[in-house]
Amino acid sequence: MSIGERILVFDPCKCTSCSICELTCSVAKERAFNSNKARLKVISEPDPANPDLLSCHMCDRPACVAACPTRAIEIGEGVGMVWIVKQDCTACRRCVSACPFGAINMWEGMLSPVVCDFCAGQPKCVQACPWAALQQSD
Amino acid sequence: MRPGAAYTGRLLRVDLSTGEWAVEPLDGALADQCLGGRALGARLLYDEVHPATDPLGTANKLIFTTGPLVGTLAPSTARWCVSTKSPQTGIYLFSICSGNLGVELKKSGFDVLVVEGRSETPVYLRITNGRPTLSSSAHLWGLDTFSTQEVLQQELKRFGTHSLACIGPAGEQLSKMACIISGRRAAGRGGPGAVMGAKNLKAIAVRGIGDVTVADLAGFMTCVNEARRRIDAAPFLRQALSRYGSAVSVGLVNERGMLPTRNWQSGVFADAQGILPQSFRENAVIKDLACPTCPIGCSKLCAGTDGSVSEGPEYETIYAFGSACGIGDIGRIVQADLLCDQLGLDTIAAGVTIAFVMECFQKGLVTSEQLDGLPVEFGRGEVLPVLLRKMALREGIGDLLADGVLLAQQRLAVSDDSFAMHAKGMELGGYDPRGAKSQALVFGAGPRGGCHHANGYVITAELASGLYDRFSVNGKGGLVRGARDLRTVLDSTITCAFAGIANGLDITAELLAAATGDDWDMTRLVEVGERCSNLERAYNGLIGIRREHDTLPGRLLHEPLLEGASSGQIVEMDALLDDFYATCGWDIVSGLPTEEKLRELGLADVADDLAEQVADSSLRA
């Protein structure tokens, strides 16, 4: 898999910017309704005709991993899924800045950032999207 | 009500006169009686804004309410409500808008925001992470709503993305048809934008970081999934409305001879081809959009004349600038819709007012000179943008039209008021009640004047259910009463009325029970709805509204429709009112809620207020 190939495939033509994916993610991961805490984000301003999705691309050579000074970000075997080891993270935010896709989220008051883990292969956002604008790649 | 379970339990009060603010606990009994949104706003308005208050004076308030389902994944609930005394009608007003402003308020820890007083100089209110700040908006004054939001968003970037609501030039000019714009959506009707303008409040910006939480998350999500399933299974929602937006109704209403045309001179629009759903979809729509949390997505991004791109128009705007003005060119309608959003004008009020002037011109009641030399004739779409700008800026003829059709008729010294299409000063929505009699009660006896749905949405029942004879007055009081009580509940949770087609009181009760941890059932919900309508009616009663005010323009009462499928019909208002009042438990003679009804709904204090006022006025008489 090359850099930038998404596991979550996004179709901007089908997306209505309803943000159901974001809230669904926050419920699945944080047990609360709060789109700030989602692991993905739909950007629909300033051009609502062409929304974009910010989410993890599972890069081959992840910039977030390279940027981490404490090696707190690990890469899964086989797929490029990353996860952040909380006890090693110093909350320096370098991974947040390094990710070219804006996929790493760290909101106010957080002790370490979060990133999409694809819900163990069954992403809740994909299931919740009313228009199949989010699909899972093979 | 328990804080943390669908409510934050807190109210933020900001006084623009002093710059002071306070956080107050939300009265739990109030939330239990009124839920949120419209009903809670009505109660707070009743308690805090005296019926004699000048709508544009310092004592009027802007009460922004959220609801228990706002901020959750319950479908189509990212909405907020503003309640105030209307400068346009002089009576009760609520206006509901979609978007994230209410969600951000809840994430900030507030169920309600009350803005009171008046600032000496233009300001905007920013609420970041629960803390309110007032700042000068001198640099925003004069800007249209889109520019205002762009500038503010840039300015506030360092504090994070805020949800915004603001007024345009129309609100600054205190136009009585000025709306509040949030993103590209509007709290449109009754002039709430003028109340903001009178308070020198240009904009509100809210960003919260907290969670919205419910009592039983797993149970709640089960209900959410059921609500989603029902919406997915409703062909009207997921096929018709999703594809065409509310414009889907244009063809049906026109076929029934009820599409108000050339200022309601006819119910059949011969040039409707360009505004029919398929043509609308093919020629105007460039993107399907949805309000947050909505799986339906009836919002349409459209391209108009001059390259304008607008979110909308929806049915009512297509009627107001289209058939009512005799304009079948969808590009012109999109352009007018966009301009109204930018200028901060209510599209229905603006379109109906222009349609009235077009008829005056047709009849020779106004001269070209009075109209600044403009060809204000039916079908002349090019006149819309010119007139709208003049109205928002109060230039020339625009100054006479800027406050709606009632004042336009008076200012133009047109003695015949039978074709100024409003009820209680609010311009009518786009369904001719001569072809569906219950609609006369929605317009004529509704709580905020001539709105097409605040007293319940009845058009589907009348035209498509097969249950009603649309020309008959029989059973229409009950139809409106039922639709009204559903509507007030949805407006209080706050859920979109379209989603309510699939998700009625049963699923709403289940969602609320899981969200709040309280016992909610359909009976208790209907009571909330009924309580809301009786409060609204009582407030208007204290202002002086009686049966004689529950009426419609003479055209609808005395002029039969001459063509189409509703030919020969007029509105039999008295018979309709008798039935409706009786069904509501309201006094047939005065139209006021009876003391028994108010006490039954737990509104004993309201019953006392009303009795005192009635006694006072009979003493004076």
Tab-separated table of N, CA, C and O in Angstrom, chain A residues 12-20 23-24 27 31-37 45 48-51 108 127-131, chain B residues 71-73 107 129 184 207-212 214 217 220-221 228 238 242 287-296 301:
chain	number	residue	atom	x	y	z
A	12	PRO	N	-16.960	12.356	-1.988
A	12	PRO	CA	-17.478	13.697	-1.667
A	12	PRO	C	-18.796	14.002	-2.378
A	12	PRO	O	-19.556	14.841	-1.916
A	13	CYS	N	-19.056	13.297	-3.499
A	13	CYS	CA	-20.323	13.550	-4.205
A	13	CYS	C	-21.512	13.039	-3.394
A	13	CYS	O	-22.599	13.595	-3.437
A	14	LYS	N	-21.294	11.944	-2.664
A	14	LYS	CA	-22.400	11.372	-1.894
A	14	LYS	C	-22.539	12.009	-0.517
A	14	LYS	O	-23.597	11.945	0.107
A	15	CYS	N	-21.471	12.589	-0.010
A	15	CYS	CA	-21.489	13.127	1.358
A	15	CYS	C	-22.373	14.365	1.439
A	15	CYS	O	-22.248	15.285	0.640
A	16	THR	N	-23.276	14.385	2.426
A	16	THR	CA	-24.149	15.549	2.626
A	16	THR	C	-23.669	16.409	3.795
A	16	THR	O	-24.360	17.333	4.213
A	17	SER	N	-22.512	16.094	4.339
A	17	SER	CA	-21.961	16.821	5.495
A	17	SER	C	-22.880	16.752	6.713
A	17	SER	O	-22.983	17.710	7.480
A	18	CYS	N	-23.543	15.611	6.910
A	18	CYS	CA	-24.505	15.496	8.014
A	18	CYS	C	-23.815	15.264	9.354
A	18	CYS	O	-24.448	15.349	10.398
A	19	SER	N	-22.536	14.909	9.306
A	19	SER	CA	-21.699	14.697	10.493
A	19	SER	C	-22.148	13.536	11.378
A	19	SER	O	-21.709	13.400	12.520
A	20	ILE	N	-22.999	12.673	10.851
A	20	ILE	CA	-23.405	11.482	11.612
A	20	ILE	C	-22.190	10.579	11.874
A	20	ILE	O	-22.065	9.975	12.938
A	23	LEU	N	-20.256	11.938	15.014
A	23	LEU	CA	-20.925	11.671	16.292
A	23	LEU	C	-20.931	10.177	16.604
A	23	LEU	O	-20.780	9.767	17.756
A	24	THR	N	-21.106	9.364	15.562
A	24	THR	CA	-21.088	7.915	15.760
A	24	THR	C	-19.734	7.479	16.310
A	24	THR	O	-19.649	6.650	17.222
A	27	VAL	N	-19.356	8.387	19.963
A	27	VAL	CA	-20.107	7.458	20.829
A	27	VAL	C	-19.331	6.153	20.967
A	27	VAL	O	-19.155	5.615	22.068
A	31	ARG	N	-17.910	7.197	24.337
A	31	ARG	CA	-19.165	7.015	25.056
A	31	ARG	C	-19.867	8.346	25.330
A	31	ARG	O	-20.465	8.542	26.390
A	32	ALA	N	-19.759	9.265	24.402
A	32	ALA	CA	-20.413	10.572	24.563
A	32	ALA	C	-20.654	11.174	23.189
A	32	ALA	O	-20.022	10.780	22.211
A	33	PHE	N	-21.575	12.126	23.134
A	33	PHE	CA	-21.813	12.839	21.883
A	33	PHE	C	-20.929	14.079	21.862
A	33	PHE	O	-21.142	15.014	22.634
A	34	ASN	N	-19.924	14.050	21.006
A	34	ASN	CA	-19.023	15.190	20.919
A	34	ASN	C	-18.152	15.034	19.678
A	34	ASN	O	-17.171	14.289	19.692
A	35	SER	N	-18.516	15.751	18.613
A	35	SER	CA	-17.793	15.558	17.351
A	35	SER	C	-16.344	16.025	17.450
A	35	SER	O	-15.518	15.599	16.657
A	36	ASN	N	-16.015	16.870	18.435
A	36	ASN	CA	-14.603	17.266	18.620
A	36	ASN	C	-13.728	16.051	18.912
A	36	ASN	O	-12.525	16.093	18.714
A	37	LYS	N	-14.345	15.007	19.443
A	37	LYS	CA	-13.556	13.856	19.874
A	37	LYS	C	-13.538	12.721	18.857
A	37	LYS	O	-13.078	11.625	19.165
A	45	GLU	N	-16.608	23.388	4.970
A	45	GLU	CA	-16.493	24.835	4.766
A	45	GLU	C	-15.058	25.147	4.350
A	45	GLU	O	-14.132	24.494	4.811
A	48	PRO	N	-19.055	23.917	0.557
A	48	PRO	CA	-19.924	22.793	0.874
A	48	PRO	C	-20.160	21.858	-0.312
A	48	PRO	O	-20.560	20.713	-0.116
A	49	ALA	N	-19.871	22.332	-1.528
A	49	ALA	CA	-20.074	21.475	-2.697
A	49	ALA	C	-18.988	20.408	-2.790
A	49	ALA	O	-19.164	19.393	-3.460
A	50	ASN	N	-17.861	20.631	-2.122
A	50	ASN	CA	-16.742	19.684	-2.190
A	50	ASN	C	-16.205	19.349	-0.805
A	50	ASN	O	-15.133	19.807	-0.419
A	51	PRO	N	-16.930	18.556	-0.047
A	51	PRO	CA	-16.455	18.214	1.287
A	51	PRO	C	-15.217	17.317	1.217
A	51	PRO	O	-14.992	16.652	0.211
A	108	GLU	N	-8.726	19.912	23.560
A	108	GLU	CA	-8.370	20.598	24.793
A	108	GLU	C	-8.511	19.661	25.993
A	108	GLU	O	-9.501	18.954	26.121
A	127	GLN	N	-20.829	2.081	8.824
A	127	GLN	CA	-22.171	1.524	9.032
A	127	GLN	C	-23.213	2.628	9.175
A	127	GLN	O	-24.358	2.470	8.783
A	128	ALA	N	-22.812	3.763	9.760
A	128	ALA	CA	-23.799	4.797	10.085
A	128	ALA	C	-24.074	5.761	8.941
A	128	ALA	O	-25.112	6.419	8.924
A	129	CYS	N	-23.159	5.849	7.973
A	129	CYS	CA	-23.335	6.851	6.909
A	129	CYS	C	-24.627	6.597	6.138
A	129	CYS	O	-24.824	5.515	5.592
A	130	PRO	N	-25.524	7.587	6.081
A	130	PRO	CA	-26.822	7.365	5.424
A	130	PRO	C	-26.725	7.188	3.915
A	130	PRO	O	-27.641	6.663	3.299
A	131	TRP	N	-25.634	7.654	3.312
A	131	TRP	CA	-25.577	7.651	1.841
A	131	TRP	C	-24.400	6.857	1.292
A	131	TRP	O	-24.022	7.042	0.141
B	71	GLY	N	-27.871	17.839	20.200
B	71	GLY	CA	-26.485	17.455	20.480
B	71	GLY	C	-26.278	15.953	20.471
B	71	GLY	O	-25.143	15.492	20.493
B	72	THR	N	-27.373	15.191	20.454
B	72	THR	CA	-27.263	13.734	20.408
B	72	THR	C	-27.348	13.258	18.962
B	72	THR	O	-27.460	14.059	18.044
B	73	LEU	N	-27.337	11.944	18.786
B	73	LEU	CA	-27.476	11.354	17.453
B	73	LEU	C	-28.925	11.088	17.076
B	73	LEU	O	-29.181	10.494	16.028
B	107	LYS	N	-22.746	21.945	24.547
B	107	LYS	CA	-21.360	21.552	24.815
B	107	LYS	C	-20.654	22.588	25.687
B	107	LYS	O	-19.635	22.302	26.311
B	129	ASN	N	-15.926	27.994	25.386
B	129	ASN	CA	-15.751	27.081	26.524
B	129	ASN	C	-16.559	27.530	27.749
B	129	ASN	O	-16.084	27.455	28.879
B	184	ARG	N	-25.729	29.048	6.663
B	184	ARG	CA	-26.570	29.463	5.535
B	184	ARG	C	-28.045	29.203	5.830
B	184	ARG	O	-28.872	29.158	4.941
B	207	ARG	N	-18.655	28.262	21.017
B	207	ARG	CA	-17.849	27.045	20.890
B	207	ARG	C	-17.769	26.373	22.247
B	207	ARG	O	-17.334	26.967	23.237
B	208	GLY	N	-18.226	25.134	22.287
B	208	GLY	CA	-18.133	24.365	23.521
B	208	GLY	C	-17.244	23.163	23.313
B	208	GLY	O	-17.065	22.708	22.182
B	209	ILE	N	-16.681	22.644	24.382
B	209	ILE	CA	-15.818	21.468	24.231
B	209	ILE	C	-16.326	20.283	25.039
B	209	ILE	O	-15.793	19.186	24.956
B	210	GLY	N	-17.380	20.491	25.805
B	210	GLY	CA	-17.872	19.421	26.661
B	210	GLY	C	-18.652	18.368	25.893
B	210	GLY	O	-18.968	18.521	24.718
B	211	ASP	N	-18.953	17.278	26.575
B	211	ASP	CA	-19.746	16.198	25.984
B	211	ASP	C	-21.229	16.472	26.192
B	211	ASP	O	-21.630	17.081	27.180
B	212	VAL	N	-22.030	15.982	25.262
B	212	VAL	CA	-23.464	15.884	25.509
B	212	VAL	C	-23.720	14.445	25.949
B	212	VAL	O	-23.333	13.505	25.246
B	214	VAL	N	-26.249	11.335	27.916
B	214	VAL	CA	-27.618	10.884	28.188
B	214	VAL	C	-27.590	9.873	29.331
B	214	VAL	O	-26.525	9.350	29.688
B	217	LEU	N	-26.948	5.359	27.643
B	217	LEU	CA	-26.413	5.486	26.281
B	217	LEU	C	-26.781	4.284	25.412
B	217	LEU	O	-27.202	4.448	24.265
B	220	PHE	N	-30.397	4.387	24.598
B	220	PHE	CA	-30.657	5.518	23.713
B	220	PHE	C	-30.251	5.174	22.281
B	220	PHE	O	-30.987	5.448	21.330
B	221	MET	N	-29.079	4.544	22.125
B	221	MET	CA	-28.618	4.213	20.774
B	221	MET	C	-29.520	3.172	20.113
B	221	MET	O	-29.684	3.173	18.888
B	228	ARG	N	-33.675	5.686	12.978
B	228	ARG	CA	-33.018	5.665	11.676
B	228	ARG	C	-33.683	4.670	10.733
B	228	ARG	O	-33.912	4.939	9.547
B	238	ARG	N	-36.790	9.345	2.239
B	238	ARG	CA	-35.489	8.956	1.709
B	238	ARG	C	-35.444	8.919	0.181
B	238	ARG	O	-34.373	8.781	-0.406
B	242	SER	N	-35.393	13.583	0.010
B	242	SER	CA	-33.938	13.570	-0.135
B	242	SER	C	-33.528	14.042	-1.516
B	242	SER	O	-32.518	14.712	-1.680
B	287	LYS	N	-25.737	20.164	-5.326
B	287	LYS	CA	-25.219	19.297	-4.259
B	287	LYS	C	-26.323	19.043	-3.239
B	287	LYS	O	-27.072	19.942	-2.877
B	288	ASP	N	-26.386	17.799	-2.772
B	288	ASP	CA	-27.305	17.472	-1.685
B	288	ASP	C	-26.611	17.733	-0.360
B	288	ASP	O	-25.499	17.256	-0.132
B	289	LEU	N	-27.281	18.466	0.512
B	289	LEU	CA	-26.718	18.749	1.830
B	289	LEU	C	-27.706	18.320	2.910
B	289	LEU	O	-28.900	18.174	2.653
B	290	ALA	N	-27.190	18.153	4.119
B	290	ALA	CA	-28.053	17.807	5.248
B	290	ALA	C	-27.691	18.678	6.436
B	290	ALA	O	-26.541	19.094	6.586
B	291	CYS	N	-28.653	18.949	7.273
B	291	CYS	CA	-28.359	19.563	8.554
B	291	CYS	C	-27.626	18.523	9.403
B	291	CYS	O	-27.760	17.320	9.166
B	292	PRO	N	-26.862	18.946	10.401
B	292	PRO	CA	-26.162	17.976	11.237
B	292	PRO	C	-27.138	16.955	11.832
B	292	PRO	O	-28.242	17.324	12.226
B	293	THR	N	-26.744	15.721	11.887
B	293	THR	CA	-27.491	14.564	12.413
B	293	THR	C	-28.675	14.134	11.556
B	293	THR	O	-29.446	13.277	11.965
B	294	CYS	N	-28.816	14.685	10.364
B	294	CYS	CA	-30.003	14.349	9.565
B	294	CYS	C	-29.680	13.353	8.458
B	294	CYS	O	-28.870	13.638	7.573
B	295	PRO	N	-30.332	12.187	8.480
B	295	PRO	CA	-30.117	11.204	7.419
B	295	PRO	C	-30.988	11.454	6.184
B	295	PRO	O	-30.892	10.718	5.211
B	296	ILE	N	-31.840	12.484	6.237
B	296	ILE	CA	-32.726	12.747	5.098
B	296	ILE	C	-31.996	13.627	4.080
B	296	ILE	O	-31.830	13.253	2.927
B	301	LEU	N	-28.031	22.559	-2.367
B	301	LEU	CA	-27.188	23.671	-2.797
B	301	LEU	C	-27.525	23.931	-4.262
B	301	LEU	O	-27.489	23.012	-5.081
